[in-house]
Amino acid sequence: QHGDVSLPVGEPTGHRVAIVGAGPSGLACAAHLRESGHEVTIFDMNPAPGGLLR
């Protein structure tokens, strides 16, 4: 029910992107960038993702 989610990953571009905030917008942005082939790292001050949805 909860756990890792498998997302499609595009052909690697060699670009690395940092996203600050693991709320809905940050997670959506990360998913889109991974689909485009970028390496994504998410930074958040909270231990779990979700932002205002938690």
PDB file of N, CA and C in Angstrom:
ATOM      1  N   GLN A   1       0.828  -1.178   0.000  1.00  0.00           N
ATOM      2  CA  GLN A   1       0.000   0.000   0.000  1.00  0.00           C
ATOM      3  C   GLN A   1       0.876   1.247   0.000  1.00  0.00           C
ATOM      4  N   HIS A   2       1.847   1.328   0.894  1.00  0.00           N
ATOM      5  CA  HIS A   2       2.757   2.474   0.921  1.00  0.00           C
ATOM      6  C   HIS A   2       4.158   1.958   0.649  1.00  0.00           C
ATOM      7  N   GLY A   3       4.952   2.760   0.008  1.00  0.00           N
ATOM      8  CA  GLY A   3       6.324   2.350  -0.243  1.00  0.00           C
ATOM      9  C   GLY A   3       6.856   3.002  -1.497  1.00  0.00           C
ATOM     10  N   ASP A   4       7.827   2.354  -2.089  1.00  0.00           N
ATOM     11  CA  ASP A   4       8.455   2.892  -3.288  1.00  0.00           C
ATOM     12  C   ASP A   4       7.488   2.861  -4.460  1.00  0.00           C
ATOM     13  N   VAL A   5       7.615   3.873  -5.294  1.00  0.00           N
ATOM     14  CA  VAL A   5       6.793   3.967  -6.492  1.00  0.00           C
ATOM     15  C   VAL A   5       7.723   3.895  -7.690  1.00  0.00           C
ATOM     16  N   SER A   6       7.392   3.078  -8.653  1.00  0.00           N
ATOM     17  CA  SER A   6       8.197   2.956  -9.861  1.00  0.00           C
ATOM     18  C   SER A   6       7.706   3.969 -10.893  1.00  0.00           C
ATOM     19  N   LEU A   7       8.620   4.811 -11.353  1.00  0.00           N
ATOM     20  CA  LEU A   7       8.289   5.815 -12.362  1.00  0.00           C
ATOM     21  C   LEU A   7       9.110   5.549 -13.613  1.00  0.00           C
ATOM     22  N   PRO A   8       8.575   5.880 -14.773  1.00  0.00           N
ATOM     23  CA  PRO A   8       9.376   5.727 -15.988  1.00  0.00           C
ATOM     24  C   PRO A   8      10.558   6.692 -15.954  1.00  0.00           C
ATOM     25  N   VAL A   9      11.699   6.211 -16.414  1.00  0.00           N
ATOM     26  CA  VAL A   9      12.917   7.026 -16.414  1.00  0.00           C
ATOM     27  C   VAL A   9      13.381   7.180 -17.854  1.00  0.00           C
ATOM     28  N   GLY A  10      13.639   8.424 -18.238  1.00  0.00           N
ATOM     29  CA  GLY A  10      14.097   8.696 -19.596  1.00  0.00           C
ATOM     30  C   GLY A  10      15.567   8.372 -19.775  1.00  0.00           C
ATOM     31  N   GLU A  11      16.016   8.491 -20.989  1.00  0.00           N
ATOM     32  CA  GLU A  11      17.424   8.278 -21.324  1.00  0.00           C
ATOM     33  C   GLU A  11      18.266   9.287 -20.539  1.00  0.00           C
ATOM     34  N   PRO A  12      19.322   8.832 -19.824  1.00  0.00           N
ATOM     35  CA  PRO A  12      20.119   9.744 -18.991  1.00  0.00           C
ATOM     36  C   PRO A  12      20.691  10.916 -19.792  1.00  0.00           C
ATOM     37  N   THR A  13      20.548  12.116 -19.226  1.00  0.00           N
ATOM     38  CA  THR A  13      21.046  13.325 -19.881  1.00  0.00           C
ATOM     39  C   THR A  13      22.388  13.781 -19.320  1.00  0.00           C
ATOM     40  N   GLY A  14      22.737  13.277 -18.129  1.00  0.00           N
ATOM     41  CA  GLY A  14      23.956  13.731 -17.477  1.00  0.00           C
ATOM     42  C   GLY A  14      23.746  14.968 -16.617  1.00  0.00           C
ATOM     43  N   HIS A  15      22.549  15.532 -16.635  1.00  0.00           N
ATOM     44  CA  HIS A  15      22.237  16.707 -15.820  1.00  0.00           C
ATOM     45  C   HIS A  15      21.772  16.273 -14.437  1.00  0.00           C
ATOM     46  N   ARG A  16      22.194  17.027 -13.420  1.00  0.00           N
ATOM     47  CA  ARG A  16      21.775  16.773 -12.040  1.00  0.00           C
ATOM     48  C   ARG A  16      20.979  17.976 -11.554  1.00  0.00           C
ATOM     49  N   VAL A  17      19.839  17.699 -10.907  1.00  0.00           N
ATOM     50  CA  VAL A  17      18.950  18.763 -10.446  1.00  0.00           C
ATOM     51  C   VAL A  17      18.654  18.571  -8.969  1.00  0.00           C
ATOM     52  N   ALA A  18      18.723  19.656  -8.189  1.00  0.00           N
ATOM     53  CA  ALA A  18      18.347  19.627  -6.774  1.00  0.00           C
ATOM     54  C   ALA A  18      17.001  20.328  -6.625  1.00  0.00           C
ATOM     55  N   ILE A  19      16.097  19.689  -5.884  1.00  0.00           N
ATOM     56  CA  ILE A  19      14.782  20.269  -5.616  1.00  0.00           C
ATOM     57  C   ILE A  19      14.669  20.483  -4.118  1.00  0.00           C
ATOM     58  N   VAL A  20      14.301  21.694  -3.720  1.00  0.00           N
ATOM     59  CA  VAL A  20      14.131  22.010  -2.305  1.00  0.00           C
ATOM     60  C   VAL A  20      12.641  21.965  -1.992  1.00  0.00           C
ATOM     61  N   GLY A  21      12.268  21.015  -1.151  1.00  0.00           N
ATOM     62  CA  GLY A  21      10.878  20.849  -0.750  1.00  0.00           C
ATOM     63  C   GLY A  21      10.279  19.584  -1.332  1.00  0.00           C
ATOM     64  N   ALA A  22       9.775  18.721  -0.441  1.00  0.00           N
ATOM     65  CA  ALA A  22       9.182  17.451  -0.863  1.00  0.00           C
ATOM     66  C   ALA A  22       7.666  17.490  -0.762  1.00  0.00           C
ATOM     67  N   GLY A  23       7.097  18.661  -1.048  1.00  0.00           N
ATOM     68  CA  GLY A  23       5.642  18.783  -1.084  1.00  0.00           C
ATOM     69  C   GLY A  23       5.123  18.352  -2.446  1.00  0.00           C
ATOM     70  N   PRO A  24       3.838  18.564  -2.698  1.00  0.00           N
ATOM     71  CA  PRO A  24       3.246  18.131  -3.966  1.00  0.00           C
ATOM     72  C   PRO A  24       3.958  18.694  -5.200  1.00  0.00           C
ATOM     73  N   SER A  25       4.314  19.961  -5.165  1.00  0.00           N
ATOM     74  CA  SER A  25       4.974  20.573  -6.324  1.00  0.00           C
ATOM     75  C   SER A  25       6.368  20.010  -6.544  1.00  0.00           C
ATOM     76  N   GLY A  26       7.127  19.872  -5.461  1.00  0.00           N
ATOM     77  CA  GLY A  26       8.476  19.328  -5.570  1.00  0.00           C
ATOM     78  C   GLY A  26       8.481  17.898  -6.076  1.00  0.00           C
ATOM     79  N   LEU A  27       7.550  17.077  -5.580  1.00  0.00           N
ATOM     80  CA  LEU A  27       7.473  15.681  -6.012  1.00  0.00           C
ATOM     81  C   LEU A  27       7.040  15.578  -7.475  1.00  0.00           C
ATOM     82  N   ALA A  28       6.090  16.420  -7.884  1.00  0.00           N
ATOM     83  CA  ALA A  28       5.652  16.415  -9.284  1.00  0.00           C
ATOM     84  C   ALA A  28       6.785  16.854 -10.204  1.00  0.00           C
ATOM     85  N   CYS A  29       7.523  17.864  -9.777  1.00  0.00           N
ATOM     86  CA  CYS A  29       8.660  18.356 -10.552  1.00  0.00           C
ATOM     87  C   CYS A  29       9.723  17.265 -10.681  1.00  0.00           C
ATOM     88  N   ALA A  30      10.012  16.580  -9.576  1.00  0.00           N
ATOM     89  CA  ALA A  30      11.008  15.507  -9.590  1.00  0.00           C
ATOM     90  C   ALA A  30      10.593  14.387 -10.535  1.00  0.00           C
ATOM     91  N   ALA A  31       9.327  14.011 -10.512  1.00  0.00           N
ATOM     92  CA  ALA A  31       8.840  12.945 -11.395  1.00  0.00           C
ATOM     93  C   ALA A  31       8.998  13.346 -12.860  1.00  0.00           C
ATOM     94  N   HIS A  32       8.647  14.580 -13.178  1.00  0.00           N
ATOM     95  CA  HIS A  32       8.758  15.060 -14.562  1.00  0.00           C
ATOM     96  C   HIS A  32      10.221  15.086 -15.014  1.00  0.00           C
ATOM     97  N   LEU A  33      11.106  15.556 -14.145  1.00  0.00           N
ATOM     98  CA  LEU A  33      12.525  15.621 -14.496  1.00  0.00           C
ATOM     99  C   LEU A  33      13.123  14.232 -14.681  1.00  0.00           C
ATOM    100  N   ARG A  34      12.723  13.259 -13.841  1.00  0.00           N
ATOM    101  CA  ARG A  34      13.212  11.877 -13.991  1.00  0.00           C
ATOM    102  C   ARG A  34      12.734  11.284 -15.312  1.00  0.00           C
ATOM    103  N   GLU A  35      11.489  11.569 -15.678  1.00  0.00           N
ATOM    104  CA  GLU A  35      10.970  11.086 -16.960  1.00  0.00           C
ATOM    105  C   GLU A  35      11.758  11.671 -18.122  1.00  0.00           C
ATOM    106  N   SER A  36      12.341  12.857 -17.901  1.00  0.00           N
ATOM    107  CA  SER A  36      13.154  13.504 -18.929  1.00  0.00           C
ATOM    108  C   SER A  36      14.594  13.019 -18.913  1.00  0.00           C
ATOM    109  N   GLY A  37      14.957  12.188 -17.926  1.00  0.00           N
ATOM    110  CA  GLY A  37      16.290  11.607 -17.885  1.00  0.00           C
ATOM    111  C   GLY A  37      17.286  12.298 -16.977  1.00  0.00           C
ATOM    112  N   HIS A  38      16.846  13.291 -16.218  1.00  0.00           N
ATOM    113  CA  HIS A  38      17.752  13.999 -15.318  1.00  0.00           C
ATOM    114  C   HIS A  38      17.886  13.250 -13.994  1.00  0.00           C
ATOM    115  N   GLU A  39      19.051  13.384 -13.362  1.00  0.00           N
ATOM    116  CA  GLU A  39      19.256  12.830 -12.017  1.00  0.00           C
ATOM    117  C   GLU A  39      18.710  13.850 -11.018  1.00  0.00           C
ATOM    118  N   VAL A  40      17.828  13.416 -10.117  1.00  0.00           N
ATOM    119  CA  VAL A  40      17.140  14.342  -9.216  1.00  0.00           C
ATOM    120  C   VAL A  40      17.426  13.992  -7.759  1.00  0.00           C
ATOM    121  N   THR A  41      17.727  15.015  -6.956  1.00  0.00           N
ATOM    122  CA  THR A  41      17.864  14.871  -5.510  1.00  0.00           C
ATOM    123  C   THR A  41      16.895  15.855  -4.864  1.00  0.00           C
ATOM    124  N   ILE A  42      16.108  15.348  -3.901  1.00  0.00           N
ATOM    125  CA  ILE A  42      15.129  16.190  -3.209  1.00  0.00           C
ATOM    126  C   ILE A  42      15.618  16.465  -1.792  1.00  0.00           C
ATOM    127  N   PHE A  43      15.592  17.730  -1.389  1.00  0.00           N
ATOM    128  CA  PHE A  43      15.964  18.136  -0.038  1.00  0.00           C
ATOM    129  C   PHE A  43      14.728  18.684   0.667  1.00  0.00           C
ATOM    130  N   ASP A  44      14.521  18.274   1.920  1.00  0.00           N
ATOM    131  CA  ASP A  44      13.384  18.765   2.690  1.00  0.00           C
ATOM    132  C   ASP A  44      13.757  18.746   4.164  1.00  0.00           C
ATOM    133  N   MET A  45      13.236  19.678   4.938  1.00  0.00           N
ATOM    134  CA  MET A  45      13.565  19.730   6.362  1.00  0.00           C
ATOM    135  C   MET A  45      12.813  18.673   7.163  1.00  0.00           C
ATOM    136  N   ASN A  46      11.758  18.101   6.597  1.00  0.00           N
ATOM    137  CA  ASN A  46      10.971  17.083   7.291  1.00  0.00           C
ATOM    138  C   ASN A  46      11.460  15.682   6.921  1.00  0.00           C
ATOM    139  N   PRO A  47      11.253  14.706   7.802  1.00  0.00           N
ATOM    140  CA  PRO A  47      11.743  13.351   7.537  1.00  0.00           C
ATOM    141  C   PRO A  47      10.937  12.592   6.483  1.00  0.00           C
ATOM    142  N   ALA A  48       9.716  13.032   6.190  1.00  0.00           N
ATOM    143  CA  ALA A  48       8.873  12.326   5.225  1.00  0.00           C
ATOM    144  C   ALA A  48       8.345  13.306   4.180  1.00  0.00           C
ATOM    145  N   PRO A  49       8.112  12.836   2.956  1.00  0.00           N
ATOM    146  CA  PRO A  49       7.573  13.714   1.921  1.00  0.00           C
ATOM    147  C   PRO A  49       6.092  13.996   2.137  1.00  0.00           C
ATOM    148  N   GLY A  50       5.581  14.978   1.427  1.00  0.00           N
ATOM    149  CA  GLY A  50       4.145  15.248   1.468  1.00  0.00           C
ATOM    150  C   GLY A  50       3.790  16.700   1.695  1.00  0.00           C
ATOM    151  N   GLY A  51       4.679  17.453   2.331  1.00  0.00           N
ATOM    152  CA  GLY A  51       4.399  18.868   2.565  1.00  0.00           C
ATOM    153  C   GLY A  51       3.094  19.076   3.303  1.00  0.00           C
ATOM    154  N   LEU A  52       2.238  19.943   2.769  1.00  0.00           N
ATOM    155  CA  LEU A  52       0.954  20.252   3.402  1.00  0.00           C
ATOM    156  C   LEU A  52      -0.025  19.088   3.364  1.00  0.00           C
ATOM    157  N   LEU A  53       0.230  18.095   2.524  1.00  0.00           N
ATOM    158  CA  LEU A  53      -0.681  16.949   2.419  1.00  0.00           C
ATOM    159  C   LEU A  53      -0.504  15.947   3.560  1.00  0.00           C
ATOM    160  N   ARG A  54       0.573  16.082   4.326  1.00  0.00           N
ATOM    161  CA  ARG A  54       0.809  15.143   5.433  1.00  0.00           C
ATOM    162  C   ARG A  54      -0.166  15.338   6.521  1.00  0.00           C
TER     163      ARG A  54
END
